[in-house]
Each structure stands twice: as C-alpha cells, then as structure tokens.
Amino acid sequence: MQPDDPRAMLLPLIADLRAYARFLAPQRAEADDLVQEALVRALASLAQFRAGSNMRAWLFVILRNVFYEQARRQRHELAALRQAGADPPAAGPSQEARSDLADLQSHLFALPPLLREALVLVGAQGMSYEDAAAICDVPVGTVKARVSRARRRLAGVLARPGVQDATDPHEQH
C-alpha cells in the first residue's frame, strides 16, 4: 500500500475513533462495536472518499451515523417489546469503581447527546469548531453554542466556582 492510499490512512485513526466512540457509548464493548461497524462501512465506501479530504472527519461522520442509527433501532425495538407486553432487558449492575473520573463520565453521559457530542469533538478530540460542525452537519455557531451549554451544565454539576458565571448568549433557560 502506498502512503496516500486511503486504506493506509485508516489504521492510525482507529485510536481516535475508539476514543470518540467511548464518549458516545457508555459501555466499552458497545463502543468497540461502533468502531468496528464504522470501519466496515468506511472500507465498503472507500471509493467515495475524496483524496485530500479530512479522513478523520470522514470517519467520525460514519461513526456518528452508526451510533444514531443503532440508537433509533434500539428505541424501535424497545417500543415493540413494550407493545408486545414483554419487559425490556434490564441493565446489569455496574462493576466499575467510583472515582472522580467515573463521576465525570456519568455527568458527561447525563448531558443530552448533541451537547455531549459537541463537547467531546471540540474538547476531548481537540477538533476545531469548523471540523466539528462539518461532522455534525450543523453551522459553526450551533457547535459553539452546544459546547458552551455543555460546559455550563458540567460546571454547574461539578460546582466549579467561577466557571458557571460566564455568560452565554445562546443559553436557553
């Protein structure tokens, strides 16, 4: 494979995909399944990748789409189970030790998915607002507003003095 071969460009980005998936899906196995499905779809659609484009952003879009497709499918399946009178599957007890990091993770997953996604792309993944906007298919201002609201909510929950006092003209009360 040549260095400019799109398949060769995929391999170094797997760790970034896993990190992003871990913020979308709370369970490691679920996140790994997301990455696997995203890579399968990316390989199947490699001919659609435009040379010179941002491979990382392209893969993140695919991963994001897989996540939301699976979430929709799960909602439909749960609704069908309820209509049939069956009890939905119960979540198993968590075996992870509680720590500050676990608390932060639980607070992150308490955020609405769109806010969490924007915060993860810009904050944890270090993407520019423009790249995050392209991945989410929204205007840059929308990403900025989502990141700001997510930070405010986390700051409020974590009770960090001074952080939540910043004004956000996009904040809805």
mmCIF file with all atom_site columns, C-alpha atoms in Angstrom:
data_model
loop_
_atom_site.group_PDB
_atom_site.id
_atom_site.type_symbol
_atom_site.label_atom_id
_atom_site.label_alt_id
_atom_site.label_comp_id
_atom_site.label_asym_id
_atom_site.label_entity_id
_atom_site.label_seq_id
_atom_site.pdbx_PDB_ins_code
_atom_site.Cartn_x
_atom_site.Cartn_y
_atom_site.Cartn_z
_atom_site.occupancy
_atom_site.B_iso_or_equiv
_atom_site.pdbx_formal_charge
_atom_site.auth_seq_id
_atom_site.auth_comp_id
_atom_site.auth_asym_id
_atom_site.auth_atom_id
_atom_site.pdbx_PDB_model_num
ATOM 1   C CA . MET A 1 1   ? 0.000   0.000  0.000  1.00 0.00 ? 1   MET A CA 1
ATOM 2   C CA . GLN A 1 2   ? 1.139   3.496  -0.771 1.00 0.00 ? 2   GLN A CA 1
ATOM 3   C CA . PRO A 1 3   ? 1.222   6.219  1.920  1.00 0.00 ? 3   PRO A CA 1
ATOM 4   C CA . ASP A 1 4   ? -1.530  8.159  0.141  1.00 0.00 ? 4   ASP A CA 1
ATOM 5   C CA . ASP A 1 5   ? -3.692  5.045  -0.078 1.00 0.00 ? 5   ASP A CA 1
ATOM 6   C CA . PRO A 1 6   ? -6.902  5.705  1.902  1.00 0.00 ? 6   PRO A CA 1
ATOM 7   C CA . ARG A 1 7   ? -6.711  2.251  3.486  1.00 0.00 ? 7   ARG A CA 1
ATOM 8   C CA . ALA A 1 8   ? -3.294  3.105  4.905  1.00 0.00 ? 8   ALA A CA 1
ATOM 9   C CA . MET A 1 9   ? -4.743  6.333  6.305  1.00 0.00 ? 9   MET A CA 1
ATOM 10  C CA . LEU A 1 10  ? -7.367  4.405  8.316  1.00 0.00 ? 10  LEU A CA 1
ATOM 11  C CA . LEU A 1 11  ? -5.044  2.498  10.635 1.00 0.00 ? 11  LEU A CA 1
ATOM 12  C CA . PRO A 1 12  ? -3.559  5.430  12.597 1.00 0.00 ? 12  PRO A CA 1
ATOM 13  C CA . LEU A 1 13  ? -7.055  6.838  13.179 1.00 0.00 ? 13  LEU A CA 1
ATOM 14  C CA . ILE A 1 14  ? -8.502  3.789  14.943 1.00 0.00 ? 14  ILE A CA 1
ATOM 15  C CA . ALA A 1 15  ? -7.426  5.056  18.377 1.00 0.00 ? 15  ALA A CA 1
ATOM 16  C CA . ASP A 1 16  ? -9.191  8.379  17.714 1.00 0.00 ? 16  ASP A CA 1
ATOM 17  C CA . LEU A 1 17  ? -12.321 6.506  16.626 1.00 0.00 ? 17  LEU A CA 1
ATOM 18  C CA . ARG A 1 18  ? -12.245 4.395  19.790 1.00 0.00 ? 18  ARG A CA 1
ATOM 19  C CA . ALA A 1 19  ? -11.871 7.482  21.965 1.00 0.00 ? 19  ALA A CA 1
ATOM 20  C CA . TYR A 1 20  ? -14.805 9.193  20.259 1.00 0.00 ? 20  TYR A CA 1
ATOM 21  C CA . ALA A 1 21  ? -16.917 6.044  20.461 1.00 0.00 ? 21  ALA A CA 1
ATOM 22  C CA . ARG A 1 22  ? -16.229 5.744  24.213 1.00 0.00 ? 22  ARG A CA 1
ATOM 23  C CA . PHE A 1 23  ? -17.829 9.148  24.691 1.00 0.00 ? 23  PHE A CA 1
ATOM 24  C CA . LEU A 1 24  ? -20.848 8.191  22.621 1.00 0.00 ? 24  LEU A CA 1
ATOM 25  C CA . ALA A 1 25  ? -21.412 4.758  24.136 1.00 0.00 ? 25  ALA A CA 1
ATOM 26  C CA . PRO A 1 26  ? -21.057 4.189  27.879 1.00 0.00 ? 26  PRO A CA 1
ATOM 27  C CA . GLN A 1 27  ? -20.005 0.533  27.626 1.00 0.00 ? 27  GLN A CA 1
ATOM 28  C CA . ARG A 1 28  ? -16.580 -0.397 26.210 1.00 0.00 ? 28  ARG A CA 1
ATOM 29  C CA . ALA A 1 29  ? -17.976 -3.333 24.215 1.00 0.00 ? 29  ALA A CA 1
ATOM 30  C CA . GLU A 1 30  ? -20.662 -1.135 22.686 1.00 0.00 ? 30  GLU A CA 1
ATOM 31  C CA . ALA A 1 31  ? -18.038 1.470  21.742 1.00 0.00 ? 31  ALA A CA 1
ATOM 32  C CA . ASP A 1 32  ? -15.848 -1.208 20.173 1.00 0.00 ? 32  ASP A CA 1
ATOM 33  C CA . ASP A 1 33  ? -18.833 -2.467 18.178 1.00 0.00 ? 33  ASP A CA 1
ATOM 34  C CA . LEU A 1 34  ? -19.444 1.088  16.938 1.00 0.00 ? 34  LEU A CA 1
ATOM 35  C CA . VAL A 1 35  ? -15.830 1.393  15.790 1.00 0.00 ? 35  VAL A CA 1
ATOM 36  C CA . GLN A 1 36  ? -15.926 -1.988 14.084 1.00 0.00 ? 36  GLN A CA 1
ATOM 37  C CA . GLU A 1 37  ? -19.141 -1.166 12.222 1.00 0.00 ? 37  GLU A CA 1
ATOM 38  C CA . ALA A 1 38  ? -17.819 2.281  11.245 1.00 0.00 ? 38  ALA A CA 1
ATOM 39  C CA . LEU A 1 39  ? -14.614 0.750  9.865  1.00 0.00 ? 39  LEU A CA 1
ATOM 40  C CA . VAL A 1 40  ? -16.557 -1.883 7.921  1.00 0.00 ? 40  VAL A CA 1
ATOM 41  C CA . ARG A 1 41  ? -18.710 0.834  6.391  1.00 0.00 ? 41  ARG A CA 1
ATOM 42  C CA . ALA A 1 42  ? -15.701 3.052  5.688  1.00 0.00 ? 42  ALA A CA 1
ATOM 43  C CA . LEU A 1 43  ? -13.885 0.234  3.903  1.00 0.00 ? 43  LEU A CA 1
ATOM 44  C CA . ALA A 1 44  ? -17.004 -0.559 1.884  1.00 0.00 ? 44  ALA A CA 1
ATOM 45  C CA . SER A 1 45  ? -17.337 3.117  0.913  1.00 0.00 ? 45  SER A CA 1
ATOM 46  C CA . LEU A 1 46  ? -13.662 3.909  0.394  1.00 0.00 ? 46  LEU A CA 1
ATOM 47  C CA . ALA A 1 47  ? -14.279 4.781  -3.251 1.00 0.00 ? 47  ALA A CA 1
ATOM 48  C CA . GLN A 1 48  ? -16.439 7.693  -2.036 1.00 0.00 ? 48  GLN A CA 1
ATOM 49  C CA . PHE A 1 49  ? -13.585 9.232  -0.033 1.00 0.00 ? 49  PHE A CA 1
ATOM 50  C CA . ARG A 1 50  ? -12.162 12.235 -1.869 1.00 0.00 ? 50  ARG A CA 1
ATOM 51  C CA . ALA A 1 51  ? -8.372  12.438 -1.959 1.00 0.00 ? 51  ALA A CA 1
ATOM 52  C CA . GLY A 1 52  ? -7.173  15.442 0.000  1.00 0.00 ? 52  GLY A CA 1
ATOM 53  C CA . SER A 1 53  ? -10.228 15.375 2.277  1.00 0.00 ? 53  SER A CA 1
ATOM 54  C CA . ASN A 1 54  ? -10.027 15.031 6.034  1.00 0.00 ? 54  ASN A CA 1
ATOM 55  C CA . MET A 1 55  ? -10.041 11.263 6.635  1.00 0.00 ? 55  MET A CA 1
ATOM 56  C CA . ARG A 1 56  ? -10.504 11.721 10.393 1.00 0.00 ? 56  ARG A CA 1
ATOM 57  C CA . ALA A 1 57  ? -13.617 13.857 9.928  1.00 0.00 ? 57  ALA A CA 1
ATOM 58  C CA . TRP A 1 58  ? -14.980 11.444 7.316  1.00 0.00 ? 58  TRP A CA 1
ATOM 59  C CA . LEU A 1 59  ? -14.564 8.509  9.711  1.00 0.00 ? 59  LEU A CA 1
ATOM 60  C CA . PHE A 1 60  ? -16.122 10.457 12.588 1.00 0.00 ? 60  PHE A CA 1
ATOM 61  C CA . VAL A 1 61  ? -19.189 11.193 10.444 1.00 0.00 ? 61  VAL A CA 1
ATOM 62  C CA . ILE A 1 62  ? -19.546 7.491  9.674  1.00 0.00 ? 62  ILE A CA 1
ATOM 63  C CA . LEU A 1 63  ? -19.140 6.568  13.362 1.00 0.00 ? 63  LEU A CA 1
ATOM 64  C CA . ARG A 1 64  ? -21.667 9.210  14.401 1.00 0.00 ? 64  ARG A CA 1
ATOM 65  C CA . ASN A 1 65  ? -24.180 7.950  11.830 1.00 0.00 ? 65  ASN A CA 1
ATOM 66  C CA . VAL A 1 66  ? -23.745 4.356  13.038 1.00 0.00 ? 66  VAL A CA 1
ATOM 67  C CA . PHE A 1 67  ? -24.310 5.485  16.633 1.00 0.00 ? 67  PHE A CA 1
ATOM 68  C CA . TYR A 1 68  ? -27.543 7.329  15.843 1.00 0.00 ? 68  TYR A CA 1
ATOM 69  C CA . GLU A 1 69  ? -28.820 4.520  13.590 1.00 0.00 ? 69  GLU A CA 1
ATOM 70  C CA . GLN A 1 70  ? -28.284 1.998  16.393 1.00 0.00 ? 70  GLN A CA 1
ATOM 71  C CA . ALA A 1 71  ? -29.941 4.302  18.938 1.00 0.00 ? 71  ALA A CA 1
ATOM 72  C CA . ARG A 1 72  ? -33.011 4.640  16.693 1.00 0.00 ? 72  ARG A CA 1
ATOM 73  C CA . ARG A 1 73  ? -33.102 0.878  16.172 1.00 0.00 ? 73  ARG A CA 1
ATOM 74  C CA . GLN A 1 74  ? -32.933 0.257  19.940 1.00 0.00 ? 74  GLN A CA 1
ATOM 75  C CA . ARG A 1 75  ? -35.792 2.702  20.595 1.00 0.00 ? 75  ARG A CA 1
ATOM 76  C CA . HIS A 1 76  ? -37.935 0.920  17.986 1.00 0.00 ? 76  HIS A CA 1
ATOM 77  C CA . GLU A 1 77  ? -37.073 -2.485 19.432 1.00 0.00 ? 77  GLU A CA 1
ATOM 78  C CA . LEU A 1 78  ? -37.916 -1.368 22.984 1.00 0.00 ? 78  LEU A CA 1
ATOM 79  C CA . ALA A 1 79  ? -41.202 0.126  21.794 1.00 0.00 ? 79  ALA A CA 1
ATOM 80  C CA . ALA A 1 80  ? -42.055 -3.147 20.036 1.00 0.00 ? 80  ALA A CA 1
ATOM 81  C CA . LEU A 1 81  ? -41.239 -5.121 23.201 1.00 0.00 ? 81  LEU A CA 1
ATOM 82  C CA . ARG A 1 82  ? -43.460 -2.850 25.281 1.00 0.00 ? 82  ARG A CA 1
ATOM 83  C CA . GLN A 1 83  ? -46.330 -3.172 22.797 1.00 0.00 ? 83  GLN A CA 1
ATOM 84  C CA . ALA A 1 84  ? -45.978 -6.930 22.924 1.00 0.00 ? 84  ALA A CA 1
ATOM 85  C CA . GLY A 1 85  ? -46.187 -6.800 26.702 1.00 0.00 ? 85  GLY A CA 1
ATOM 86  C CA . ALA A 1 86  ? -42.640 -8.009 27.245 1.00 0.00 ? 86  ALA A CA 1
ATOM 87  C CA . ASP A 1 87  ? -40.334 -6.413 29.760 1.00 0.00 ? 87  ASP A CA 1
ATOM 88  C CA . PRO A 1 88  ? -37.359 -4.639 28.208 1.00 0.00 ? 88  PRO A CA 1
ATOM 89  C CA . PRO A 1 89  ? -33.978 -6.130 29.100 1.00 0.00 ? 89  PRO A CA 1
ATOM 90  C CA . ALA A 1 90  ? -32.636 -4.870 32.409 1.00 0.00 ? 90  ALA A CA 1
ATOM 91  C CA . ALA A 1 91  ? -29.234 -3.266 32.590 1.00 0.00 ? 91  ALA A CA 1
ATOM 92  C CA . GLY A 1 92  ? -26.729 -5.236 34.585 1.00 0.00 ? 92  GLY A CA 1
ATOM 93  C CA . PRO A 1 93  ? -25.143 -3.772 37.695 1.00 0.00 ? 93  PRO A CA 1
ATOM 94  C CA . SER A 1 94  ? -22.030 -1.688 37.203 1.00 0.00 ? 94  SER A CA 1
ATOM 95  C CA . GLN A 1 95  ? -18.813 -3.283 38.441 1.00 0.00 ? 95  GLN A CA 1
ATOM 96  C CA . GLU A 1 96  ? -16.626 -0.195 37.986 1.00 0.00 ? 96  GLU A CA 1
ATOM 97  C CA . ALA A 1 97  ? -15.154 1.555  41.000 1.00 0.00 ? 97  ALA A CA 1
ATOM 98  C CA . ARG A 1 98  ? -16.468 5.053  41.680 1.00 0.00 ? 98  ARG A CA 1
ATOM 99  C CA . SER A 1 99  ? -13.910 7.801  41.267 1.00 0.00 ? 99  SER A CA 1
ATOM 100 C CA . ASP A 1 100 ? -13.730 11.378 40.098 1.00 0.00 ? 100 ASP A CA 1
ATOM 101 C CA . LEU A 1 101 ? -13.231 10.142 36.564 1.00 0.00 ? 101 LEU A CA 1
ATOM 102 C CA . ALA A 1 102 ? -16.238 7.839  36.841 1.00 0.00 ? 102 ALA A CA 1
ATOM 103 C CA . ASP A 1 103 ? -18.268 10.753 38.208 1.00 0.00 ? 103 ASP A CA 1
ATOM 104 C CA . LEU A 1 104 ? -17.208 12.923 35.291 1.00 0.00 ? 104 LEU A CA 1
ATOM 105 C CA . GLN A 1 105 ? -18.123 10.164 32.880 1.00 0.00 ? 105 GLN A CA 1
ATOM 106 C CA . SER A 1 106 ? -21.559 9.793  34.448 1.00 0.00 ? 106 SER A CA 1
ATOM 107 C CA . HIS A 1 107 ? -22.067 13.560 34.237 1.00 0.00 ? 107 HIS A CA 1
ATOM 108 C CA . LEU A 1 108 ? -20.993 13.515 30.589 1.00 0.00 ? 108 LEU A CA 1
ATOM 109 C CA . PHE A 1 109 ? -23.497 10.771 29.804 1.00 0.00 ? 109 PHE A CA 1
ATOM 110 C CA . ALA A 1 110 ? -26.181 12.748 31.623 1.00 0.00 ? 110 ALA A CA 1
ATOM 111 C CA . LEU A 1 111 ? -25.780 15.526 29.050 1.00 0.00 ? 111 LEU A CA 1
ATOM 112 C CA . PRO A 1 112 ? -28.124 15.438 26.071 1.00 0.00 ? 112 PRO A CA 1
ATOM 113 C CA . PRO A 1 113 ? -26.397 13.547 23.228 1.00 0.00 ? 113 PRO A CA 1
ATOM 114 C CA . LEU A 1 114 ? -25.999 16.592 20.975 1.00 0.00 ? 114 LEU A CA 1
ATOM 115 C CA . LEU A 1 115 ? -24.312 18.623 23.735 1.00 0.00 ? 115 LEU A CA 1
ATOM 116 C CA . ARG A 1 116 ? -22.097 15.699 24.749 1.00 0.00 ? 116 ARG A CA 1
ATOM 117 C CA . GLU A 1 117 ? -21.094 15.083 21.149 1.00 0.00 ? 117 GLU A CA 1
ATOM 118 C CA . ALA A 1 118 ? -20.098 18.726 20.548 1.00 0.00 ? 118 ALA A CA 1
ATOM 119 C CA . LEU A 1 119 ? -18.132 18.881 23.794 1.00 0.00 ? 119 LEU A CA 1
ATOM 120 C CA . VAL A 1 120 ? -16.298 15.639 23.040 1.00 0.00 ? 120 VAL A CA 1
ATOM 121 C CA . LEU A 1 121 ? -15.395 16.638 19.492 1.00 0.00 ? 121 LEU A CA 1
ATOM 122 C CA . VAL A 1 122 ? -14.074 20.063 20.473 1.00 0.00 ? 122 VAL A CA 1
ATOM 123 C CA . GLY A 1 123 ? -12.819 19.370 23.985 1.00 0.00 ? 123 GLY A CA 1
ATOM 124 C CA . ALA A 1 124 ? -11.678 15.767 24.127 1.00 0.00 ? 124 ALA A CA 1
ATOM 125 C CA . GLN A 1 125 ? -10.826 15.249 20.465 1.00 0.00 ? 125 GLN A CA 1
ATOM 126 C CA . GLY A 1 126 ? -9.322  18.728 20.026 1.00 0.00 ? 126 GLY A CA 1
ATOM 127 C CA . MET A 1 127 ? -11.169 19.442 16.808 1.00 0.00 ? 127 MET A CA 1
ATOM 128 C CA . SER A 1 128 ? -11.813 22.942 15.580 1.00 0.00 ? 128 SER A CA 1
ATOM 129 C CA . TYR A 1 129 ? -15.364 24.231 15.741 1.00 0.00 ? 129 TYR A CA 1
ATOM 130 C CA . GLU A 1 130 ? -15.395 24.140 11.940 1.00 0.00 ? 130 GLU A CA 1
ATOM 131 C CA . ASP A 1 131 ? -14.429 20.453 11.778 1.00 0.00 ? 131 ASP A CA 1
ATOM 132 C CA . ALA A 1 132 ? -16.939 19.552 14.491 1.00 0.00 ? 132 ALA A CA 1
ATOM 133 C CA . ALA A 1 133 ? -19.642 21.476 12.614 1.00 0.00 ? 133 ALA A CA 1
ATOM 134 C CA . ALA A 1 134 ? -18.843 19.545 9.440  1.00 0.00 ? 134 ALA A CA 1
ATOM 135 C CA . ILE A 1 135 ? -19.074 16.220 11.287 1.00 0.00 ? 135 ILE A CA 1
ATOM 136 C CA . CYS A 1 136 ? -22.390 17.150 12.929 1.00 0.00 ? 136 CYS A CA 1
ATOM 137 C CA . ASP A 1 137 ? -23.704 18.778 9.736  1.00 0.00 ? 137 ASP A CA 1
ATOM 138 C CA . VAL A 1 138 ? -24.665 21.989 11.556 1.00 0.00 ? 138 VAL A CA 1
ATOM 139 C CA . PRO A 1 139 ? -23.452 25.613 11.418 1.00 0.00 ? 139 PRO A CA 1
ATOM 140 C CA . VAL A 1 140 ? -20.317 26.533 13.386 1.00 0.00 ? 140 VAL A CA 1
ATOM 141 C CA . GLY A 1 141 ? -22.379 28.769 15.687 1.00 0.00 ? 141 GLY A CA 1
ATOM 142 C CA . THR A 1 142 ? -24.540 25.800 16.648 1.00 0.00 ? 142 THR A CA 1
ATOM 143 C CA . VAL A 1 143 ? -21.474 23.810 17.685 1.00 0.00 ? 143 VAL A CA 1
ATOM 144 C CA . LYS A 1 144 ? -20.153 26.766 19.693 1.00 0.00 ? 144 LYS A CA 1
ATOM 145 C CA . ALA A 1 145 ? -23.498 27.108 21.455 1.00 0.00 ? 145 ALA A CA 1
ATOM 146 C CA . ARG A 1 146 ? -23.684 23.373 22.199 1.00 0.00 ? 146 ARG A CA 1
ATOM 147 C CA . VAL A 1 147 ? -20.144 23.319 23.595 1.00 0.00 ? 147 VAL A CA 1
ATOM 148 C CA . SER A 1 148 ? -20.889 26.355 25.736 1.00 0.00 ? 148 SER A CA 1
ATOM 149 C CA . ARG A 1 149 ? -24.123 24.862 27.094 1.00 0.00 ? 149 ARG A CA 1
ATOM 150 C CA . ALA A 1 150 ? -22.401 21.536 27.784 1.00 0.00 ? 150 ALA A CA 1
ATOM 151 C CA . ARG A 1 151 ? -19.578 23.243 29.649 1.00 0.00 ? 151 ARG A CA 1
ATOM 152 C CA . ARG A 1 152 ? -22.043 25.296 31.692 1.00 0.00 ? 152 ARG A CA 1
ATOM 153 C CA . ARG A 1 153 ? -24.046 22.228 32.643 1.00 0.00 ? 153 ARG A CA 1
ATOM 154 C CA . LEU A 1 154 ? -20.945 20.299 33.643 1.00 0.00 ? 154 LEU A CA 1
ATOM 155 C CA . ALA A 1 155 ? -19.594 23.272 35.583 1.00 0.00 ? 155 ALA A CA 1
ATOM 156 C CA . GLY A 1 156 ? -22.912 23.594 37.402 1.00 0.00 ? 156 GLY A CA 1
ATOM 157 C CA . VAL A 1 157 ? -22.990 19.911 38.299 1.00 0.00 ? 157 VAL A CA 1
ATOM 158 C CA . LEU A 1 158 ? -19.340 19.832 39.305 1.00 0.00 ? 158 LEU A CA 1
ATOM 159 C CA . ALA A 1 159 ? -19.743 23.141 41.190 1.00 0.00 ? 159 ALA A CA 1
ATOM 160 C CA . ARG A 1 160 ? -16.555 24.688 39.899 1.00 0.00 ? 160 ARG A CA 1
ATOM 161 C CA . PRO A 1 161 ? -16.512 28.277 41.182 1.00 0.00 ? 161 PRO A CA 1
ATOM 162 C CA . GLY A 1 162 ? -16.241 30.958 38.547 1.00 0.00 ? 162 GLY A CA 1
ATOM 163 C CA . VAL A 1 163 ? -16.723 28.657 35.553 1.00 0.00 ? 163 VAL A CA 1
ATOM 164 C CA . GLN A 1 164 ? -20.501 28.718 35.552 1.00 0.00 ? 164 GLN A CA 1
ATOM 165 C CA . ASP A 1 165 ? -20.623 32.505 35.926 1.00 0.00 ? 165 ASP A CA 1
ATOM 166 C CA . ALA A 1 166 ? -19.557 33.040 32.313 1.00 0.00 ? 166 ALA A CA 1
ATOM 167 C CA . THR A 1 167 ? -22.344 34.455 30.210 1.00 0.00 ? 167 THR A CA 1
ATOM 168 C CA . ASP A 1 168 ? -23.572 32.534 27.218 1.00 0.00 ? 168 ASP A CA 1
ATOM 169 C CA . PRO A 1 169 ? -25.931 34.433 24.922 1.00 0.00 ? 169 PRO A CA 1
ATOM 170 C CA . HIS A 1 170 ? -27.084 31.122 23.423 1.00 0.00 ? 170 HIS A CA 1
ATOM 171 C CA . GLU A 1 171 ? -28.056 29.550 26.750 1.00 0.00 ? 171 GLU A CA 1
ATOM 172 C CA . GLN A 1 172 ? -31.746 28.781 26.949 1.00 0.00 ? 172 GLN A CA 1
ATOM 173 C CA . HIS A 1 173 ? -33.295 28.973 30.378 1.00 0.00 ? 173 HIS A CA 1
#
